[in-house]
XYZ file of C-alpha atoms in Angstrom:
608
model
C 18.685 -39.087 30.380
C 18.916 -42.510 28.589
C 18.448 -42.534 25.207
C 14.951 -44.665 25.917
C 13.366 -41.983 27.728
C 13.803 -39.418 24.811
C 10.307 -38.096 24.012
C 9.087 -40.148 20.610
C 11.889 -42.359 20.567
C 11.614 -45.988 20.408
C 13.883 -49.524 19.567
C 14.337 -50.567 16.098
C 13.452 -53.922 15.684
C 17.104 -55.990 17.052
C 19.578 -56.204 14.364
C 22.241 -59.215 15.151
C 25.191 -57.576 12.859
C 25.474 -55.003 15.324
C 28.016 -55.256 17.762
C 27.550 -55.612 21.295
C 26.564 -53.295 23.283
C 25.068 -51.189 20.683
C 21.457 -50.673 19.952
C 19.372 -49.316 17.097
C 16.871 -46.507 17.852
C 14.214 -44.836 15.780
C 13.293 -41.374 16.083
C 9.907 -40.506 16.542
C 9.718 -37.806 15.020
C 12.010 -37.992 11.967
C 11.942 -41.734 11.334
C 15.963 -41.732 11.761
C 17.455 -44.499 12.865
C 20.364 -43.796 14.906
C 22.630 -45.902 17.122
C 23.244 -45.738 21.276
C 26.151 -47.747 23.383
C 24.530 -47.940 26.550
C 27.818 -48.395 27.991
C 29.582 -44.756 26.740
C 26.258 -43.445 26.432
C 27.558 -42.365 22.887
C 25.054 -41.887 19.610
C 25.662 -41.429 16.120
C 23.963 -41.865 12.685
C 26.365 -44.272 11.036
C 26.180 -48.167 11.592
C 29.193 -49.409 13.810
C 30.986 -52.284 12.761
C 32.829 -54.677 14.607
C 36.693 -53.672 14.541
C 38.513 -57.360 13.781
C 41.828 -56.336 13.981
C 43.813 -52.730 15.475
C 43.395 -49.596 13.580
C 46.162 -48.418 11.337
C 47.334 -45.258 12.142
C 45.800 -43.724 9.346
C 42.259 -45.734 10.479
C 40.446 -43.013 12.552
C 37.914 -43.954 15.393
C 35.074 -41.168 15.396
C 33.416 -40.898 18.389
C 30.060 -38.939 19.522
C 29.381 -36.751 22.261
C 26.359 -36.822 24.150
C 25.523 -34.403 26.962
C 25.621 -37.308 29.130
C 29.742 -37.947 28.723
C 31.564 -37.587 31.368
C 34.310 -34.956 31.559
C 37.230 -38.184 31.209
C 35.369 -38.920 27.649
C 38.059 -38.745 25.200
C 38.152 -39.005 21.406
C 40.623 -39.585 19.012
C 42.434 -38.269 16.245
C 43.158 -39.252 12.805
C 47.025 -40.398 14.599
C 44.607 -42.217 17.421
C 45.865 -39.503 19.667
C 43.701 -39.155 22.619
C 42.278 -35.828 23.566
C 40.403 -34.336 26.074
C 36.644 -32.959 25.616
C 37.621 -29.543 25.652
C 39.126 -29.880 22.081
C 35.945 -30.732 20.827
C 33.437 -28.162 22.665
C 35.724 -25.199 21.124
C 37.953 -24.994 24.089
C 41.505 -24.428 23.228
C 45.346 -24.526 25.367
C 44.540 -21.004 26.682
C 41.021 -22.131 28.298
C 39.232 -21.257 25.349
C 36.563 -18.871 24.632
C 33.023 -18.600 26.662
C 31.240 -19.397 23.498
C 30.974 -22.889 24.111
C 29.602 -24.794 27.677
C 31.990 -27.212 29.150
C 29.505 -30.167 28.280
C 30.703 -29.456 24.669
C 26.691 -28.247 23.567
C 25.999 -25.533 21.140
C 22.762 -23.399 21.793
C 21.675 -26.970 24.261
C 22.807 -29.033 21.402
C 25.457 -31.612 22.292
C 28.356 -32.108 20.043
C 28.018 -35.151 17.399
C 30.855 -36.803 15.398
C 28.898 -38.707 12.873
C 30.550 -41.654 11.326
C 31.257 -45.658 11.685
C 34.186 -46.886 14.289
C 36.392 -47.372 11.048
C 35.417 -45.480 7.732
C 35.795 -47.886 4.489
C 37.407 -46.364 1.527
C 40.983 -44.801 1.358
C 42.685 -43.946 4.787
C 42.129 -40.199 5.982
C 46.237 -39.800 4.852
C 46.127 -40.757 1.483
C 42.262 -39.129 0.767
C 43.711 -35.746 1.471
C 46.751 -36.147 -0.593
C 44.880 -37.159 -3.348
C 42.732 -34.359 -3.058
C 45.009 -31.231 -1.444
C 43.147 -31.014 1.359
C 45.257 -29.672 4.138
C 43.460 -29.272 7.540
C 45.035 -27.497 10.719
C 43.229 -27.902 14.536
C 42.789 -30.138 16.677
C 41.467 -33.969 16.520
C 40.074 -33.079 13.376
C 37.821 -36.542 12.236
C 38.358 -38.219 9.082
C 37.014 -37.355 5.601
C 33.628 -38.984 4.646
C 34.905 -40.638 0.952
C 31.098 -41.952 0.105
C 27.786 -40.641 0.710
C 26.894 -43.744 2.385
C 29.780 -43.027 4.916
C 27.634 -39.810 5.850
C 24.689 -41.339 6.503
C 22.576 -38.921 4.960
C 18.610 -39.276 5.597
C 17.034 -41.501 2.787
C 14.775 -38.599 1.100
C 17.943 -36.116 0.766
C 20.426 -39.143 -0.482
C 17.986 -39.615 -3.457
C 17.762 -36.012 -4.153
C 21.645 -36.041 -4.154
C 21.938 -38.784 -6.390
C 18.751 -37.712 -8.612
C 21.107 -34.610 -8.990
C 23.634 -36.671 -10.557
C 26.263 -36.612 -7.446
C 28.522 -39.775 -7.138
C 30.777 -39.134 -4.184
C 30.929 -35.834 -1.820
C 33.529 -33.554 -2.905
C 36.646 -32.553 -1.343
C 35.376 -29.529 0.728
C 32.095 -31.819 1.306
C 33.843 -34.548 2.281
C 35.876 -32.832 4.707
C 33.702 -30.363 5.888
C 30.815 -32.575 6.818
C 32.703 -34.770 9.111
C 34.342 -31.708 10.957
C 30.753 -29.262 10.865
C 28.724 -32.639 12.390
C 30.711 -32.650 15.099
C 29.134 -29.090 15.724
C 33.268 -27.225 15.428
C 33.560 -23.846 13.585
C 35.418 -24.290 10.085
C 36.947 -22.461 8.141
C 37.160 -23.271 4.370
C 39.338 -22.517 1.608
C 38.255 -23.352 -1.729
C 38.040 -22.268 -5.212
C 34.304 -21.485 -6.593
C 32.730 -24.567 -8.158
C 33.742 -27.132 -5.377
C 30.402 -27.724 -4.002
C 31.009 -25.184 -0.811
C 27.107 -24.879 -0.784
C 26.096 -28.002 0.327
C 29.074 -28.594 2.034
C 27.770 -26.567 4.896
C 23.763 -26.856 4.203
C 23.911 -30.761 4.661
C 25.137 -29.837 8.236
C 22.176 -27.613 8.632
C 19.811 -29.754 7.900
C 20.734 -32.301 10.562
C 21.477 -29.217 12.835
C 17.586 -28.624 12.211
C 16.356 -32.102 13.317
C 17.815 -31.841 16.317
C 17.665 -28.506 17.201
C 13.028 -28.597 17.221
C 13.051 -25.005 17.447
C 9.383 -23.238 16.731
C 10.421 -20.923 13.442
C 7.019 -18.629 14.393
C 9.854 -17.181 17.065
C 12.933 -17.016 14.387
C 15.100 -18.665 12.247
C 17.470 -21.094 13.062
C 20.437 -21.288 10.510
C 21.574 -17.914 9.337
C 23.392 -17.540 5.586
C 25.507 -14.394 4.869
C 26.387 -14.202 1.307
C 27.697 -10.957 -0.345
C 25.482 -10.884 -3.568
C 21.875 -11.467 -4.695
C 22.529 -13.597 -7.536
C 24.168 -16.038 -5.047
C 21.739 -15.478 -2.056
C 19.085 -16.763 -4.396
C 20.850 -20.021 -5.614
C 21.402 -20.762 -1.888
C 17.880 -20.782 -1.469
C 17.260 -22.970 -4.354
C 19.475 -25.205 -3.452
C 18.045 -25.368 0.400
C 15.393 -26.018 -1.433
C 15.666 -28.503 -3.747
C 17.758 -30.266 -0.911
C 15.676 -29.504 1.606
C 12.165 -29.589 1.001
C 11.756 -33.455 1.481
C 12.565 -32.339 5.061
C 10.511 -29.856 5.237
C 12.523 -27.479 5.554
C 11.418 -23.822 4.923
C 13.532 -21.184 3.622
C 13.843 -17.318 2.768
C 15.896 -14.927 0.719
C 16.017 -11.613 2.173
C 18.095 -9.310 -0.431
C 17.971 -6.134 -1.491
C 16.623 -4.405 -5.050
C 13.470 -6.453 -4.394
C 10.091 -5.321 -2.610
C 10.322 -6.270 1.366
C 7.126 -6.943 1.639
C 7.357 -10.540 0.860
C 10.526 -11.058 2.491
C 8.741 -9.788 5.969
C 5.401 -11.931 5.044
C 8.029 -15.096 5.116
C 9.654 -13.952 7.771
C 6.221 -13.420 9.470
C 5.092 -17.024 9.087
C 7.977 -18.233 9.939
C 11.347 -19.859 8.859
C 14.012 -22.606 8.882
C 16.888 -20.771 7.270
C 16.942 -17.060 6.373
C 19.763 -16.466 3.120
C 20.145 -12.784 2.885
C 22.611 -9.923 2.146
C 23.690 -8.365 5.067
C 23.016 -5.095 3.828
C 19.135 -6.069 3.714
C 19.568 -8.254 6.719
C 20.466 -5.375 8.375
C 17.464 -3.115 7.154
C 15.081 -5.191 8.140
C 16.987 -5.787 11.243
C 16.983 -2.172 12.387
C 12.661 -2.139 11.188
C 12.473 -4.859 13.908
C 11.094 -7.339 11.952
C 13.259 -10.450 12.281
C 14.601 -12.081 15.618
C 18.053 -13.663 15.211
C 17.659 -15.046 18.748
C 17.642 -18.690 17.943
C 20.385 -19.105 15.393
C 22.932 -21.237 16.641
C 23.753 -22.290 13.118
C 25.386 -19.608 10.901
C 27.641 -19.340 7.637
C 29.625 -16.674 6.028
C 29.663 -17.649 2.271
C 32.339 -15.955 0.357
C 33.354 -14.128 2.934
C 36.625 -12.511 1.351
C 33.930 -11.098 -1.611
C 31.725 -9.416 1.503
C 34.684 -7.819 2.409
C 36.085 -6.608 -0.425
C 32.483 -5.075 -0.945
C 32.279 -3.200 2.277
C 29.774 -5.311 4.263
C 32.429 -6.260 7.356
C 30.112 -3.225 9.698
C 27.118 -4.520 8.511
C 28.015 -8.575 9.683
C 29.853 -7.476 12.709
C 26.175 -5.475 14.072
C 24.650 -8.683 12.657
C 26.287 -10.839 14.494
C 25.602 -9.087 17.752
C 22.364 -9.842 17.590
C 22.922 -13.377 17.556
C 23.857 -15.631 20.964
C 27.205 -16.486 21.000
C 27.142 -19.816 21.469
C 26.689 -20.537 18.091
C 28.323 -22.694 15.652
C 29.997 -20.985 12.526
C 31.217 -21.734 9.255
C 33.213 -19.467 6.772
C 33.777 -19.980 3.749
C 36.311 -17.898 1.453
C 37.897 -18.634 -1.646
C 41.151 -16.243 -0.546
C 42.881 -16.082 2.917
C 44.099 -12.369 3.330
C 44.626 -10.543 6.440
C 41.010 -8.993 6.585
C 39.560 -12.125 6.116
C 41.808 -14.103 8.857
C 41.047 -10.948 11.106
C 37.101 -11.287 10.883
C 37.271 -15.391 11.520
C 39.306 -14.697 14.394
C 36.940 -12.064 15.734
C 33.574 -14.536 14.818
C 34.901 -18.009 15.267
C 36.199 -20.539 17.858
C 38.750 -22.597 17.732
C 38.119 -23.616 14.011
C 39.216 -26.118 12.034
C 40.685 -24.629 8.918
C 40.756 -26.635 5.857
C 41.827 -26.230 2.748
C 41.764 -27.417 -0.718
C 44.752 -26.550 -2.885
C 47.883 -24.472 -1.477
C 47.096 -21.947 1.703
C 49.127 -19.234 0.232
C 48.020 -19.088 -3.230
C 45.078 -17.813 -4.880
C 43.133 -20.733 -5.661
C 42.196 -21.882 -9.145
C 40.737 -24.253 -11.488
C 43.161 -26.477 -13.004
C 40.832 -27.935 -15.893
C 39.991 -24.609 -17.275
C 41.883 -23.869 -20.505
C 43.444 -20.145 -20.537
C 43.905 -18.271 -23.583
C 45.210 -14.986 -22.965
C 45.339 -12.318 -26.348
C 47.085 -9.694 -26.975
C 44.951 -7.606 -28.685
C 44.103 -3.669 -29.154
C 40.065 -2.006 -28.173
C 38.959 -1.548 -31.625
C 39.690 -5.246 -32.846
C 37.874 -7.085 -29.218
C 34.199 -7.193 -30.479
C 35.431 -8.860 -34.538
C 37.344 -10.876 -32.126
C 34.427 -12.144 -29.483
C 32.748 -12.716 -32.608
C 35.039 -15.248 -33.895
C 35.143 -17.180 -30.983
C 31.184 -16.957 -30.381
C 30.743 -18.927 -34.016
C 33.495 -21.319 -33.178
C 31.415 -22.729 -30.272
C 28.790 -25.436 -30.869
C 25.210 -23.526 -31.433
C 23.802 -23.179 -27.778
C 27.247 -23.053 -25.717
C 26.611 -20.996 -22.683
C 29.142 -17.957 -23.082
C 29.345 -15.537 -20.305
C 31.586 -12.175 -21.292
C 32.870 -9.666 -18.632
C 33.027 -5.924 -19.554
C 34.519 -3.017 -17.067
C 30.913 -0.814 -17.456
C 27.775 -1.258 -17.663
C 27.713 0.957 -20.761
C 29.511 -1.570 -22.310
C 27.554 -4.057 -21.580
C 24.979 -3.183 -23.175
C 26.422 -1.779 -26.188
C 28.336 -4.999 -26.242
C 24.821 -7.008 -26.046
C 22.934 -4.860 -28.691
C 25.941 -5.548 -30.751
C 26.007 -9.056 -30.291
C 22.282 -9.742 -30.264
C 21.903 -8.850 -34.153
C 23.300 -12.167 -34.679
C 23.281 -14.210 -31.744
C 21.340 -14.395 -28.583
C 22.425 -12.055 -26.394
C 21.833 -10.107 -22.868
C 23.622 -7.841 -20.553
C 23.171 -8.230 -16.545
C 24.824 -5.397 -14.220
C 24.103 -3.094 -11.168
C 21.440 -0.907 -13.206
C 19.013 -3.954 -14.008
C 15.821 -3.882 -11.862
C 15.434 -7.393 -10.315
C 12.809 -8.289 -12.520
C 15.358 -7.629 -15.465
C 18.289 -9.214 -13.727
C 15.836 -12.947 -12.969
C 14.519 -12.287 -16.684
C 18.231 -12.509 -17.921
C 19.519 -15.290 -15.772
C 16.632 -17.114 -16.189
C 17.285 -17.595 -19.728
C 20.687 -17.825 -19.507
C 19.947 -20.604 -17.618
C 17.591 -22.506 -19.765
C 19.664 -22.163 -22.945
C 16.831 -19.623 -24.738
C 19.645 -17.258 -24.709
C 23.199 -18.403 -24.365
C 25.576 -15.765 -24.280
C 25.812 -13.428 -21.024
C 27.454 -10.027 -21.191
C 28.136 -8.848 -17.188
C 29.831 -6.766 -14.575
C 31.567 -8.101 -11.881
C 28.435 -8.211 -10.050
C 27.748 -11.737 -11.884
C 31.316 -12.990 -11.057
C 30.955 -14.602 -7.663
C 26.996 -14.985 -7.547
C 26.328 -16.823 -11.004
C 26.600 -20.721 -10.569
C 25.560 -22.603 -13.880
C 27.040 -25.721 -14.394
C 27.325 -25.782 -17.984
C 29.011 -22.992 -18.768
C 31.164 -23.665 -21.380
C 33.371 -20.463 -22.159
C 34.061 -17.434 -20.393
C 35.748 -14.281 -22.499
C 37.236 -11.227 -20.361
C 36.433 -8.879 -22.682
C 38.359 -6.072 -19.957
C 40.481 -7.573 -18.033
C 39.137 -6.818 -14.405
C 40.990 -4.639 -11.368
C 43.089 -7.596 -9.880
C 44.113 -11.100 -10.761
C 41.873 -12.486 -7.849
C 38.622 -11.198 -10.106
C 40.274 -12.940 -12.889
C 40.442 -15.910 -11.026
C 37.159 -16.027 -10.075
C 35.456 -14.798 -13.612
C 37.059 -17.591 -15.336
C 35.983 -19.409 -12.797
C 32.591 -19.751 -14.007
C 33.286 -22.336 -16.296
C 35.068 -25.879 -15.545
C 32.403 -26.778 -12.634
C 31.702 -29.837 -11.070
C 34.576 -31.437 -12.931
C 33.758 -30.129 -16.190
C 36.283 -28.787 -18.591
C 36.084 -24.978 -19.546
C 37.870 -22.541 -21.795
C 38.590 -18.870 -20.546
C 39.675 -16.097 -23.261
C 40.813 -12.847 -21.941
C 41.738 -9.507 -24.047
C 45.123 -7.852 -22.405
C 46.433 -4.534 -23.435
C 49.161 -1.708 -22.621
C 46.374 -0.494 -19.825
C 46.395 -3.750 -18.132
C 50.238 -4.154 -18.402
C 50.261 -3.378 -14.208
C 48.949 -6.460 -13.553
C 51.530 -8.651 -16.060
C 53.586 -9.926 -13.049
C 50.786 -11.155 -11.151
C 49.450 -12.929 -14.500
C 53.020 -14.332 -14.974
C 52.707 -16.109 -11.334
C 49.061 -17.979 -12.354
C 50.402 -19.002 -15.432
C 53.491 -20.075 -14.432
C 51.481 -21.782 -11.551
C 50.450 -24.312 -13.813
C 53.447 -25.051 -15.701
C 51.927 -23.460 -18.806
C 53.497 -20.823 -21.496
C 53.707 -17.104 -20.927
C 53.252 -15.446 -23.594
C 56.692 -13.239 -24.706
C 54.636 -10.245 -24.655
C 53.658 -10.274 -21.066
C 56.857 -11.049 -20.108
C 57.914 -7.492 -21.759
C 55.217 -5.761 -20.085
C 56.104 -7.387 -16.773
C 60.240 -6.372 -17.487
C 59.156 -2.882 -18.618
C 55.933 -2.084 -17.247
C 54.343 -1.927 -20.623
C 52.708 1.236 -20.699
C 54.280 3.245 -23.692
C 55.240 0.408 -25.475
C 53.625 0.917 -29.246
C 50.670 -0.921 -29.778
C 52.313 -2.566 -33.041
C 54.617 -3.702 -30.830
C 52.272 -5.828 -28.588
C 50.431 -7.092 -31.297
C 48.238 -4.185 -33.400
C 47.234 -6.720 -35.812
C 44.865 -9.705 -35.082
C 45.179 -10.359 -31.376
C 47.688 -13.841 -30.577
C 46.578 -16.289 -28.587
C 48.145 -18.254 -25.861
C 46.995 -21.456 -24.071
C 47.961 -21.690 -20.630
C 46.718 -23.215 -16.927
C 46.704 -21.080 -13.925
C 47.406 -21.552 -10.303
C 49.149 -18.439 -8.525
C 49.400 -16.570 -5.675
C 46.935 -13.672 -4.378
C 47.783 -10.758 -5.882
C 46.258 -7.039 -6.698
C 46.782 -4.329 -9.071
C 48.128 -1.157 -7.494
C 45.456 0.955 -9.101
C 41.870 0.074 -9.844
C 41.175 1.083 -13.373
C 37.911 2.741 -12.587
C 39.880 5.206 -10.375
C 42.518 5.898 -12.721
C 39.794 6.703 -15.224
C 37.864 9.282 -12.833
C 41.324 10.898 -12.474
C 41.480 11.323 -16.013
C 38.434 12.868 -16.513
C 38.531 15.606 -13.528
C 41.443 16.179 -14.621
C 41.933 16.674 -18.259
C 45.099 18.464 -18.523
C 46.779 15.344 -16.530
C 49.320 13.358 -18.767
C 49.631 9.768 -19.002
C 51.398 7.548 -17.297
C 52.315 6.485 -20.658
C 55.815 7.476 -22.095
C 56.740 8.166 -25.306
C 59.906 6.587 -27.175
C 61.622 9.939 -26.432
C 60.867 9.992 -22.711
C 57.937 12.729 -23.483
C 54.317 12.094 -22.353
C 51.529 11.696 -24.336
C 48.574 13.985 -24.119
C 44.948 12.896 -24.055
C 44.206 13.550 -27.786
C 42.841 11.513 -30.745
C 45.928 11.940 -32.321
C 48.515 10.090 -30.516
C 50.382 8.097 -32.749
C 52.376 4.761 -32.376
C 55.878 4.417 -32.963
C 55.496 3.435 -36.754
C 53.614 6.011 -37.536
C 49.813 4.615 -37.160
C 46.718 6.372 -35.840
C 46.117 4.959 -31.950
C 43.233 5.842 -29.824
C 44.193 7.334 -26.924
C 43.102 5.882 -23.568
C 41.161 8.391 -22.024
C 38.866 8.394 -25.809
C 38.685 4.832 -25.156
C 37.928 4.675 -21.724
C 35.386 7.657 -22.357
C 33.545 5.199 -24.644
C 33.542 2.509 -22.160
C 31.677 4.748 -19.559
């Protein structure tokens, strides 16, 4: 069908910079304009330009699909490398998967690479090196280095800039140009690097094309593994969105369903859930996952780690395979490359920072102290007083229980609340809501918070217990130092957490920045045993240092070693004494000079 004959469609008035034979269209229905070569019967958002002289190497020509191409249609690379259609409708060297139609259409859609003939700006090369972006598929398009380059529909560029956005981030940048071509991705990015509207820009322009009735069922699906961040996806569909008219839900659990269903009822754009409630109110028959042919997996690696791969993998079933998908996981390990291999086809993977390491934020400023239980809360205090008045401070404790005796604590002389798994949801949007508005500045949290809180101006982040595994550290601290903002991370280490020392040692040697002499001897030694004067029973020291290393994990989650303990009370320590004896689980262990210590199962039975 010729562009002309599109229902609501019309010719914008002629515009003499365009080249010949292109022409500018108007959609009826959106007010878009959009662009059609009559000749290639190609269409695309972005302006084309005259080319005056051959394309570098580096100079990509992006070129649309419409279901009219023929099956000779070609596109090229970023090396001007022609390939065939097949790379672009999901198809790979093995005859690809049955997920996408040979006319290169997702769910009737046909696949779009957005973009001008010759992006301005730096050359693809050169943008990626800048940025460590690493990409790996086939005839993958060029970054988009300006929002004008995307093309982005005049309501949502203002809201972009009115949020203060200057240029698309790395992930954005790269993402767009690959997701509006209508290819799976998969992304690899540390938290803060604007992952969220790196794949709901691409939904939105899914949605004007797509015209789907929402009265029969969503259209764009978003997995995400908590409800913290399930509900700042939907604000920020939103806020983004809404100018579009765009209409979103939240479907999560520890929350009535009744309202969920009623929005679900009336009908729906995008539906942001959990997949644990996603899957309740799948199995009540109340939702009808028919018409997504736009879906994302949002921290995947955290749904995973949490248990939720059964509960996606019946999700997805209900959903029609030709589909496009996006994944997006801040950590690359074998359960996570098994699942996008299962879910996705032929993706483009791209990544920001190295493949093989566990991603991190270099602008965060690490200071790791040595430092015994009784002296942590004197010592949070310190730091607390040596902020500005108003910093946002978010502290992570192993328990709830010390949470909230950590809160109480704190809240005699400084504003102060605890979040975890035993709030109510009315509690847990009474906390954050504060939090976020400044009227009280300093969060004490669970891991639950880690991954799904995403304020901006966080300023300082204090691990009051180190967590289970260096990737947890990685991504508590990484709750400050957002959207190119500077942060400062303080974590407590002691003789428990002297297992994961080596794993430490990699981040901060990652970043080129000092170890501190005492982890070192833990790593050497294994720590445990070693007296508590020793690693520093007086005021805890403090080290600055960067971070950057690889993916590691403790052998032994401390929550389990703790439960051991306590079944079992007669069980020594792993601990060693200087003469090779074990100490027993008594108040009156001693150190090696002498001193009263606090044995770790007292401690730990405080904690819980």
């Amino acid at each position: 069908m010729a562009a002309t004959e599109t229902a609501g469609v019309r010719y914008a008035p002629e515009d003499p910079s365009l080249p010949k034979p292109w022409r500018a269209l108007i959609d009826g229905k959106t007010g878009f304009i959009y662009y059609w070569n009559p000749d290639t019967s190609v269409t695309q958002y972005q302006k084309p330009v005259a080319q005056t002289k051959p394309a570098s190497p580096d100079a990509s020509v992006s070129v649309s699909l419409s279901s009219s191409v023929k099956e000779s249609s070609q596109v090229t690379n970023d090396d001007n490398t022609a390939v065939g259609e097949d790379s672009v409708n999901g198809r790979g060297s093995n005859g690809g998967s049955l997920q996408r139609e040979s006319s290169g259409r997702v769910n009737g859609l046909s696949a779009i690479a957005d973009g001008p003939a010759v992006r301005d700006g730096p050359s693809a090369e050169s943008y990626r090196r800048q940025h460590e972006i690493t990409v790996t598929g086939d005839n993958v398009p060029p970054p988009f280095t300006s929002f004008e380059a995307v093309g982005l529909p005049p309501d949502i560029l203002r809201e972009v800039l009115q949020a203060g956005f200057s240029a698309p981030t790395p992930i954005q940048a790269q993402s767009w140009a690959i997701a509006f071509q209508s290819r799976d991705i998969v992304a690899i990015a540390k938290t803060g690097s604007g992952k969220t509207l790196g794949y709901l820009m691409p939904a939105f322009r899914h949605l004007k094309r797509c015209h789907n009735n929402p009265k029969l069922g969503p259209t764009v699906l978003v997995l995400s593994p908590t409800r913290e961040l399930a509900t700042q996806i939907q604000d920020e569909a939103e806020k983004f969105g809404s100018s579009s008219k765009i209409s979103c839900t939240c479907l999560y659990g520890g929350a009535p369903k009744g309202p969920q269903l009623k929005d679900l009822e009336r009908g729906v754009d995008i539906v942001v859930a959990t997949p644990g409630r996603l899957n309740d109110i799948l199995q009540m028959g109340r939702v009808n996952l028919g018409q997504i042919s736009y879906m994302v997996l949002d921290e995947a690696d955290r749904m995973l780690d949490m248990g939720f791969e059964p509960q996606i993998r019946k999700i997805v079933k209900e959903i029609p395979a030709r589909r496009q998908t996006l994944m997006y996981t801040a950590t690359w390990p074998k359960e996570v490359r098994k699942i996008a291999a299962d879910l996705l086809v032929n993706p483009v993977q791209v990544n920001i920072g190295n493949v093989d390491e566990l991603v991190a934020n270099k602008s965060i400023t690490q200071h790791v102290e040595i430092i015994p239980p009784m002296e942590k809360q004197r010592r949070v205090e310190q730091i607390v007083r040596s902020q500005e008045p108003g910093s946002k401070i978010i502290i992570f404790c192993a328990t709830k229980k010390m949470c909230d005796q950590l809160s109480r604590n704190l809240s005699r002389h400084f504003g102060a609340a605890a979040i975890h798994g035993d709030k109510n949801q009315s509690e847990r949007d009474d906390v954050l809501n504060k939090f976020r508005t400044g009227s009280c500045p300093i969060l004490v949290a669970t891991d639950v918070a880690a991954r799904g809180l995403d304020v901006k101006d966080i300023r300082v982040v204090i691990n009051y217990d180190f967590p289970k595994g260096i990737e947890d550290y990685v991504h508590r601290i990484g709750r400050t130092g957002r959207g190119g903002a500077t942060g400062v991370a303080h974590s407590f280490f002691g003789d428990q957490d002297a297992k994961h020392a080596s794993d430490l040692i990699k981040i901060l040697e990652g970043a080129n920045q000092r170890v501190p002499d005492e982890i070192r001897g833990m790593a050497s030694g294994g720590g445990f045993g070693r007296s508590r004067s020793q690693w520093g029973s007086g005021p805890g020291r403090s080290y600055d240092s960067g971070y950057g290393g690889r993916d590691g994990f403790g052998n032994e989650s401390r929550d389990s070693f703790h439960e051991g303990m306590v079944s079992l009370p007669q069980k020594r320590s792993r601990s060693r004494s200087p003469t090779g004896g074990a100490h027993r689980f008594d108040s009156s262990s001693q150190a090696q000079d002498g001193t009263q210590v606090h044995s770790f199962h007292k401690a730990m039975m405080e904690w819980v």
